[in-house]
Amino acid sequence: MKQYDFLILGAGIFGITTAIELCKKKYAVGIINPGTIPHPLAESTDISKIIRIEYGTDEEYMDMAAECITIWREWNELFRDKLYHETGFLLLSNTPLDTESKSFEASSYYNLLKKGFHPERVKPEDLAKRFPAINHHLYADGFYHAVGGYVESGRVVETLTKYAIRLGADVYEGQTAEEIIITNFKVEGVKTREGKKFSAGQVIVCAGNLTPFLVPDLRPYMKITGHPVFHIIPGRPELFTKPGFSVFAADISNTGWYGFPLHPKEKIVKIANHGISVEIKDPEHDERVVYEKDIDRLRKFLKESIPALASDPIVYTRRCCYTDTLDGHFWIDNHPEIRGLTIGSGGSGHGFKMGPVLGEMIAAVAEGGTHKWSSRYRWRHIDGKIKIQEEARFKEK
Ligand SMILES: Cc1cc2nc3c(=O)[nH]c(=O)nc-3n(C[C@H](O)[C@H](O)[C@H](O)COP(=O)(O)OP(=O)(O)OC[C@H]3O[C@@H](n4cnc5c(N)ncnc54)[C@H](O)[C@@H]3O)c2cc1C
């Protein structure tokens, strides 16, 4: 039986980027995943995820996201495939972006200026001219930032998996980790539900929603929450393409609503909600459907904000599950007591954009080192009363 230096459990964006980094360092790397990669239920598997620098007052996330955007562009070149679409990002605000304002949009705007970016202020009269599908009467202010857009996230995972294989990783599809074998507080390998045994000096758990089930010590700090996603076929597709439409967030920290321009292949407009939503106790078996009340809320939002979409057909819905940490920050660290066990998870609904730096961070920590951004994501004892700190998130009452 092959002995791996590192066995990674889960080939979403956290796991596959980690595999790539460890292969570059010439380790023997194995990665296992149930079913196929990308897995249909994985958080990373989708037609699009937002790539944005805007993080309100949180300059560390802004710096990370800015560094990632450079790499997303490079990956388009490296893989000769347009996985990252730089459509720009429109942030709409219900309140003016005064210097005194503490809104997510105002903080993001002034931090962008401070860091030398060039966000363009969009007042209601500009909104009417530049983005005619949006109801300009509803938003008092906003800005458009040409740096940002979306990635075709399922295709990103597929492409990175092929790259990991080229770099030497052994990728096992159809293998579900069931038990991490631990002897005397030291990891020895993994047994799978399908009956295989893998030997490894170190195991890295990047199993998304299933992470706290594989490492029960994490259960007090992680919660799986399900969020509605909708695909709509626009009756007037010309209204939803660049430059008249872009990735947008509609006063997101107060409503949760965000969306994408017309998808170049699927020909749909995707709208979703970045809120607290509902806890999913059994993510493996949950039906992951959206509820009537989600559809009612969507229709109300569209009627008010994007009237041209309000009566158009919803052709696909999905409840997609975040692996939330209680504070909304990622979880990247070695287990405090079990040697050879590392966690790379806790995406908390905003992790995909950070893919280009997640792998190097998880790999550095698994090797026993640190990364310039790893200290925030260490193993921590979070009080159950703490609130999610990611500032774009709509914290429903
Ligand atoms: C609706 C929605 C919208 C989002 N939008 C954005 C966005 O716009 N921008 C952004 O930056 N982020 C966004 N996110 C967050 C982002 O998608 C996640 O942070 C990121 O994809 C998490 O990646 P992951 O690798 O941790 O998990 P996953 O992608 O879920 O990967 C985990 C992998 O582990 C596998 N696995 C599970 N159990 C086992 C096991 N027992 N053994 C082995 N493997 C196992 C799974 O099959 C899966 O392939 C969104 C998330 C959701 C749900």
Coordinates of C-alpha atoms and ligand atoms in Angstrom, one line a residue:
M1 CA 0.0 0.0 0.0
K2 CA 1.3 3.4 -1.0
Q3 CA 2.4 5.6 2.0
Y4 CA 1.4 9.3 1.4
D5 CA 3.1 12.2 3.0
F6 CA -0.2 14.0 2.8
L7 CA -3.7 12.6 2.2
I8 CA -6.3 15.3 1.6
L9 CA -10.0 14.6 2.3
G10 CA -12.1 16.5 -0.2
A11 CA -11.5 18.1 -3.6
G12 CA -13.3 21.4 -3.4
I13 CA -11.4 24.6 -3.7
F14 CA -9.7 24.3 -0.3
G15 CA -8.5 20.7 -0.9
I16 CA -7.5 20.9 -4.5
T17 CA -5.4 24.0 -4.1
T18 CA -3.7 22.4 -1.1
A19 CA -2.9 19.3 -3.2
I20 CA -1.3 21.6 -5.9
E21 CA 0.9 23.4 -3.4
L22 CA 2.1 20.2 -1.7
C23 CA 2.8 18.6 -5.1
K24 CA 4.9 21.6 -6.0
K25 CA 7.0 20.9 -2.9
K26 CA 7.5 17.3 -4.1
Y27 CA 5.6 15.5 -1.4
A28 CA 3.7 12.3 -2.1
V29 CA 0.1 13.6 -2.2
G30 CA -3.2 11.7 -2.4
I31 CA -6.7 13.2 -2.5
I32 CA -10.0 11.4 -2.0
N33 CA -13.5 12.5 -2.7
P34 CA -16.9 10.8 -2.8
G35 CA -18.5 10.4 -6.3
T36 CA -17.1 12.6 -9.0
I37 CA -15.0 15.7 -9.0
P38 CA -16.5 18.3 -9.0
H39 CA -19.0 16.8 -6.6
P40 CA -22.6 17.9 -7.3
L41 CA -23.2 18.7 -3.7
A42 CA -19.9 20.5 -3.0
E43 CA -20.0 24.2 -2.1
S44 CA -17.5 24.9 -4.8
T45 CA -19.5 23.3 -7.5
D46 CA -21.5 26.0 -9.2
I47 CA -21.6 28.0 -12.5
S48 CA -20.4 31.2 -10.8
K49 CA -18.9 32.6 -7.6
I50 CA -18.2 36.3 -7.0
I51 CA -14.6 37.5 -7.0
R52 CA -14.5 40.8 -5.1
I53 CA -12.0 42.9 -3.2
E54 CA -14.7 44.8 -1.2
Y55 CA -14.8 43.7 2.4
G56 CA -16.0 46.8 4.3
T57 CA -13.5 47.8 7.0
D58 CA -11.7 44.5 6.8
E59 CA -8.4 45.3 5.2
E60 CA -6.9 41.9 5.7
Y61 CA -9.5 40.3 3.6
M62 CA -9.2 43.1 1.0
D63 CA -5.5 42.5 0.7
M64 CA -6.0 38.8 0.3
A65 CA -8.7 39.2 -2.3
A66 CA -6.6 41.7 -4.2
E67 CA -3.7 39.3 -4.3
C68 CA -6.0 36.6 -5.5
I69 CA -7.4 38.6 -8.4
T70 CA -3.9 38.9 -9.8
I71 CA -3.6 35.1 -9.7
W72 CA -7.1 34.5 -11.1
R73 CA -6.0 36.5 -14.1
E74 CA -2.8 34.5 -14.4
W75 CA -4.7 31.2 -14.2
N76 CA -6.8 32.3 -17.2
E77 CA -3.5 32.5 -19.1
L78 CA -1.9 29.4 -17.5
F79 CA -4.9 27.2 -18.4
R80 CA -5.7 29.1 -21.6
D81 CA -9.3 29.1 -20.5
K82 CA -11.5 32.0 -19.4
L83 CA -12.5 30.8 -15.9
Y84 CA -12.4 34.3 -14.4
H85 CA -14.7 36.9 -16.0
E86 CA -13.8 40.4 -15.0
T87 CA -17.2 42.0 -15.4
G88 CA -16.7 44.4 -12.6
F89 CA -18.7 44.7 -9.4
L90 CA -21.6 47.1 -8.7
L91 CA -22.3 47.8 -5.1
L92 CA -25.7 49.5 -4.5
S93 CA -26.4 51.3 -1.2
N94 CA -29.7 52.4 0.3
T95 CA -27.8 55.2 2.1
P96 CA -25.3 57.8 0.9
L97 CA -21.6 56.9 0.9
D98 CA -20.7 59.7 3.2
T99 CA -17.3 59.6 4.9
E100 CA -19.2 59.4 8.2
S101 CA -21.2 56.4 7.1
K102 CA -20.3 53.0 8.6
S103 CA -22.1 51.0 5.9
F104 CA -20.4 48.1 4.2
E105 CA -20.5 50.0 0.9
A106 CA -19.1 53.2 2.3
S107 CA -16.3 51.4 4.2
S108 CA -15.4 49.4 1.1
Y109 CA -15.4 52.5 -1.1
Y110 CA -13.1 54.6 1.1
N111 CA -10.8 51.6 1.7
L112 CA -10.5 51.0 -2.0
L113 CA -9.5 54.7 -2.6
K114 CA -7.0 54.4 0.3
K115 CA -5.4 51.4 -1.3
G116 CA -5.1 53.1 -4.7
F117 CA -8.0 51.4 -6.6
H118 CA -10.4 53.4 -8.8
P119 CA -14.0 52.7 -7.8
E120 CA -16.4 54.8 -9.8
R121 CA -19.2 56.5 -7.8
V122 CA -22.6 55.7 -9.2
K123 CA -25.3 58.2 -8.2
P124 CA -29.0 57.4 -9.0
E125 CA -28.8 59.4 -12.2
D126 CA -25.7 57.5 -13.4
L127 CA -27.4 54.2 -12.4
A128 CA -30.3 55.0 -14.7
K129 CA -27.9 55.6 -17.6
R130 CA -25.3 52.9 -17.0
F131 CA -27.3 50.1 -15.5
P132 CA -30.8 50.5 -16.8
A133 CA -32.1 47.1 -15.5
I134 CA -31.7 48.4 -11.9
N135 CA -34.4 50.5 -10.3
H136 CA -32.5 53.8 -9.7
H137 CA -35.2 55.2 -7.5
L138 CA -34.4 52.6 -4.8
Y139 CA -30.7 53.2 -4.3
A140 CA -29.4 56.5 -2.9
D141 CA -25.8 55.8 -3.8
G142 CA -23.3 53.2 -4.9
F143 CA -20.1 52.5 -6.8
Y144 CA -18.8 50.3 -9.6
H145 CA -15.4 48.8 -9.4
A146 CA -14.0 47.4 -12.7
V147 CA -11.7 45.1 -10.8
G148 CA -13.7 42.0 -9.9
G149 CA -16.3 39.7 -11.4
Y150 CA -16.9 36.0 -11.2
V151 CA -15.3 32.6 -11.8
E152 CA -16.9 29.5 -13.2
S153 CA -16.3 27.7 -10.0
G154 CA -17.2 24.2 -10.9
R155 CA -14.9 24.4 -14.0
V156 CA -12.2 25.9 -11.8
V157 CA -12.2 22.8 -9.6
E158 CA -12.2 20.5 -12.6
T159 CA -9.3 22.3 -14.2
L160 CA -7.3 22.5 -11.0
T161 CA -7.9 18.7 -10.5
K162 CA -6.3 18.0 -13.9
Y163 CA -3.4 20.3 -12.9
A164 CA -2.9 18.5 -9.6
I165 CA -2.7 15.2 -11.4
R166 CA -0.2 16.6 -13.9
L167 CA 1.9 17.7 -10.9
G168 CA 1.8 14.2 -9.5
A169 CA -1.2 13.9 -7.1
D170 CA -3.1 10.6 -7.0
V171 CA -6.7 11.5 -7.2
Y172 CA -9.3 9.0 -6.0
E173 CA -12.9 9.6 -6.9
G174 CA -15.6 7.5 -5.4
Q175 CA -13.9 7.3 -2.0
T176 CA -15.6 8.7 1.1
A177 CA -13.5 9.1 4.3
E178 CA -15.3 7.5 7.1
E179 CA -12.7 7.1 9.8
I180 CA -9.4 8.9 10.4
I181 CA -7.1 6.3 11.9
I182 CA -5.4 7.6 15.0
T183 CA -3.0 5.8 17.3
N184 CA -1.5 7.4 20.4
F185 CA -2.7 10.8 19.3
K186 CA -1.0 10.4 15.9
V187 CA -2.7 10.1 12.5
E188 CA -1.9 6.9 10.5
G189 CA -4.4 7.1 7.6
V190 CA -8.0 6.9 6.6
K191 CA -10.6 4.2 6.1
T192 CA -13.3 4.8 3.5
R193 CA -16.9 3.9 3.4
E194 CA -16.2 2.0 0.2
G195 CA -13.8 -0.3 2.1
K196 CA -10.3 1.1 1.2
K197 CA -7.6 2.0 3.6
F198 CA -5.1 4.8 2.8
S199 CA -1.9 5.3 4.8
A200 CA -0.5 8.7 5.3
G201 CA 1.8 10.6 7.6
Q202 CA -0.5 13.5 7.6
V203 CA -4.2 13.9 6.9
I204 CA -5.7 17.3 5.8
V205 CA -9.5 17.5 6.2
C206 CA -11.0 19.8 3.5
A207 CA -14.4 18.1 3.4
G208 CA -16.5 21.3 3.3
N209 CA -19.9 20.6 5.0
L210 CA -18.7 17.2 6.2
T211 CA -15.7 18.6 8.0
P212 CA -17.2 18.9 11.5
F213 CA -18.6 15.3 11.1
L214 CA -15.2 13.9 10.4
V215 CA -13.6 16.0 13.1
P216 CA -16.2 16.1 15.9
D217 CA -14.0 18.5 18.0
L218 CA -15.0 21.2 15.5
R219 CA -18.8 20.8 16.0
P220 CA -19.1 23.5 18.7
Y221 CA -17.4 26.0 16.3
M222 CA -19.0 25.1 12.9
K223 CA -22.5 25.1 11.6
I224 CA -23.9 24.2 8.2
T225 CA -26.4 26.7 6.8
G226 CA -28.4 26.4 3.6
H227 CA -28.9 29.4 1.2
P228 CA -31.2 29.8 -1.7
V229 CA -29.9 30.1 -5.3
F230 CA -32.1 30.9 -8.3
H231 CA -31.5 30.8 -12.1
I232 CA -33.8 33.0 -14.2
I233 CA -34.2 33.1 -18.0
P234 CA -34.5 36.8 -18.7
G235 CA -37.1 37.9 -21.2
R236 CA -34.8 40.8 -22.2
P237 CA -31.3 39.3 -22.1
E238 CA -29.8 42.4 -23.6
L239 CA -30.3 44.2 -20.3
F240 CA -28.1 41.8 -18.4
T241 CA -24.8 41.9 -20.3
K242 CA -21.7 44.0 -19.9
P243 CA -21.3 47.0 -19.8
G244 CA -25.0 47.6 -18.9
F245 CA -25.0 45.0 -16.2
S246 CA -22.3 43.4 -14.0
V247 CA -22.0 41.3 -10.8
F248 CA -23.9 43.3 -8.3
A249 CA -24.8 43.4 -4.6
A250 CA -28.0 45.2 -3.6
D251 CA -27.3 46.9 -0.2
I252 CA -26.1 43.4 0.6
S253 CA -25.4 43.7 4.4
N254 CA -29.1 44.8 4.8
T255 CA -30.8 42.5 2.3
G256 CA -28.4 39.7 1.4
W257 CA -29.2 39.9 -2.3
Y258 CA -26.6 39.7 -5.0
G259 CA -26.4 38.4 -8.6
F260 CA -24.6 37.9 -11.8
P261 CA -24.8 39.1 -15.4
L262 CA -26.2 36.8 -18.1
H263 CA -24.1 33.6 -18.0
P264 CA -22.3 33.2 -21.3
K265 CA -23.0 29.5 -21.6
E266 CA -26.1 28.9 -19.4
K267 CA -27.9 32.0 -20.7
I268 CA -29.5 32.6 -17.3
V269 CA -29.2 35.3 -14.6
K270 CA -28.2 33.9 -11.2
I271 CA -29.5 35.6 -8.1
A272 CA -28.8 34.4 -4.5
N273 CA -28.9 35.6 -0.9
H274 CA -25.9 35.9 1.4
G275 CA -27.8 35.8 4.8
I276 CA -27.9 33.6 7.9
S277 CA -30.8 31.4 6.5
V278 CA -31.4 28.0 8.0
E279 CA -29.2 25.4 9.8
I280 CA -28.9 22.1 7.9
K281 CA -28.4 19.3 10.4
D282 CA -27.6 16.5 8.0
P283 CA -26.0 18.1 4.8
E284 CA -25.3 14.7 3.3
H285 CA -28.9 13.7 3.1
D286 CA -30.8 17.0 3.2
E287 CA -33.0 17.6 0.1
R288 CA -31.5 21.1 -0.4
V289 CA -34.6 22.6 -1.8
V290 CA -35.7 26.2 -1.6
Y291 CA -38.9 27.0 0.2
E292 CA -42.0 29.0 -0.9
K293 CA -41.0 31.9 1.3
D294 CA -37.6 32.1 -0.4
I295 CA -39.3 32.4 -3.8
D296 CA -41.7 35.0 -2.4
R297 CA -38.8 37.0 -1.0
L298 CA -37.0 36.7 -4.4
R299 CA -40.0 37.9 -6.3
K300 CA -40.4 40.9 -4.0
F301 CA -36.8 41.8 -4.3
L302 CA -36.9 41.6 -8.1
K303 CA -40.1 43.6 -8.3
E304 CA -38.5 46.4 -6.4
S305 CA -35.0 46.3 -7.6
I306 CA -34.9 44.6 -11.1
P307 CA -38.4 44.9 -12.4
A308 CA -37.5 43.5 -15.8
L309 CA -36.7 40.1 -14.2
A310 CA -39.7 40.0 -11.8
S311 CA -42.0 37.9 -14.0
D312 CA -39.4 35.9 -15.8
P313 CA -39.3 32.1 -15.3
I314 CA -37.2 30.6 -12.5
V315 CA -35.7 27.5 -14.3
Y316 CA -33.5 26.1 -11.5
T317 CA -33.3 26.4 -7.7
R318 CA -30.9 25.0 -5.2
R319 CA -30.2 25.4 -1.5
C320 CA -26.4 25.5 -1.3
C321 CA -24.7 24.9 2.1
Y322 CA -22.1 27.1 3.7
T323 CA -19.6 25.6 6.1
D324 CA -19.9 28.4 8.6
T325 CA -17.6 29.0 11.5
L326 CA -19.3 30.9 14.3
D327 CA -17.2 34.0 13.6
G328 CA -17.3 33.7 9.8
H329 CA -13.5 33.3 9.4
F330 CA -11.9 30.3 7.8
W331 CA -10.5 27.5 9.9
I332 CA -6.9 26.5 8.9
D333 CA -4.8 24.9 11.5
N334 CA -3.4 21.7 12.9
H335 CA -5.4 19.9 15.5
P336 CA -4.2 20.9 19.0
E337 CA -3.9 17.4 20.3
I338 CA -3.7 14.9 17.3
R339 CA -0.4 15.0 15.5
G340 CA -0.6 14.9 11.7
L341 CA -4.2 16.2 11.5
T342 CA -4.8 19.5 9.8
I343 CA -8.0 21.3 9.0
G344 CA -8.6 23.5 5.9
S345 CA -12.2 24.5 5.9
G346 CA -14.8 27.0 7.3
G347 CA -15.3 28.9 4.0
S348 CA -18.3 30.6 5.6
G349 CA -19.9 31.6 2.3
H350 CA -17.0 33.7 1.1
G351 CA -14.1 31.4 0.6
F352 CA -14.0 30.6 -3.1
K353 CA -12.4 33.9 -4.2
M354 CA -9.5 33.2 -1.9
G355 CA -8.7 29.9 -3.7
P356 CA -5.4 31.2 -5.1
V357 CA -3.9 31.7 -1.6
L358 CA -5.8 29.0 0.4
G359 CA -3.7 26.2 -0.9
E360 CA -0.4 27.8 0.0
M361 CA -1.7 28.8 3.4
I362 CA -3.1 25.3 4.3
A363 CA 0.1 23.6 2.9
A364 CA 2.4 25.9 5.0
V365 CA 0.4 25.2 8.2
A366 CA 0.3 21.5 7.5
E367 CA 4.1 21.5 7.1
G368 CA 4.3 23.0 10.6
G369 CA 4.9 26.6 9.5
T370 CA 2.9 29.7 9.2
H371 CA 1.7 31.9 6.4
K372 CA 1.4 35.7 6.4
W373 CA -2.3 35.5 6.8
S374 CA -2.7 32.2 8.8
S375 CA -2.9 33.6 12.3
R376 CA -6.6 34.7 12.1
Y377 CA -7.7 31.2 11.0
R378 CA -6.0 29.2 13.8
W379 CA -7.8 26.7 16.0
R380 CA -9.7 28.9 18.4
H381 CA -12.2 28.6 21.2
I382 CA -15.2 30.7 20.0
D383 CA -17.9 31.7 22.4
G384 CA -21.3 30.5 21.1
K385 CA -22.6 34.1 21.4
I386 CA -20.2 35.5 18.8
K387 CA -21.7 36.9 15.6
I388 CA -20.4 36.4 12.1
Q389 CA -17.9 39.1 11.3
E390 CA -17.8 38.9 7.5
E391 CA -19.2 42.4 6.8
A392 CA -21.1 41.7 3.6
R393 CA -23.3 39.1 5.3
F394 CA -26.9 40.0 6.0
K395 CA -27.5 39.2 9.6
E396 CA -31.2 38.6 9.6
K397 CA -32.9 39.2 12.9
Ligands
LIG1 C1 -24.7 29.4 -2.4 C2 -23.2 29.7 -2.2 C3 -22.7 30.8 -2.8 C4 -21.4 31.2 -2.5 N1 -20.9 32.3 -3.2 C5 -19.6 32.6 -3.1 C6 -19.1 33.7 -3.8 O1 -19.8 34.3 -4.6 N2 -17.8 34.0 -3.7 C7 -17.0 33.3 -2.8 O2 -15.8 33.6 -2.7 N3 -17.4 32.2 -2.1 C8 -18.7 31.9 -2.2 N4 -19.2 30.8 -1.5 C9 -18.4 30.1 -0.6 C10 -17.5 29.1 -1.3 O3 -18.2 28.4 -2.3 C11 -16.9 28.1 -0.3 O4 -16.3 28.9 0.8 C12 -16.0 27.2 -0.9 O5 -16.4 26.6 -2.1 C13 -15.7 26.0 0.1 O6 -14.9 25.1 -0.5 P1 -14.5 23.8 0.3 O7 -13.4 23.1 -0.5 O8 -14.3 24.1 1.7 O9 -15.8 22.9 0.3 P2 -16.5 22.0 -0.9 O10 -16.4 22.8 -2.2 O11 -17.8 21.6 -0.4 O12 -15.5 20.8 -1.0 C14 -15.5 19.8 -0.1 C15 -15.2 18.5 -0.8 O13 -15.1 17.4 0.2 C16 -15.8 16.3 -0.3 N5 -16.2 15.5 0.9 C17 -17.2 15.5 1.7 N6 -17.2 14.5 2.6 C18 -16.1 13.8 2.3 C19 -15.5 12.7 2.9 N7 -16.1 12.1 4.0 N8 -14.4 12.2 2.4 C20 -13.7 12.8 1.4 N9 -14.2 13.9 0.8 C21 -15.4 14.4 1.3 C22 -17.0 16.9 -1.0 O14 -17.6 15.9 -1.9 C23 -16.4 18.1 -1.7 O15 -16.0 17.8 -3.0 C24 -20.6 30.4 -1.7 C25 -21.1 29.2 -1.1 C26 -22.4 28.9 -1.4 C27 -22.9 27.6 -0.7

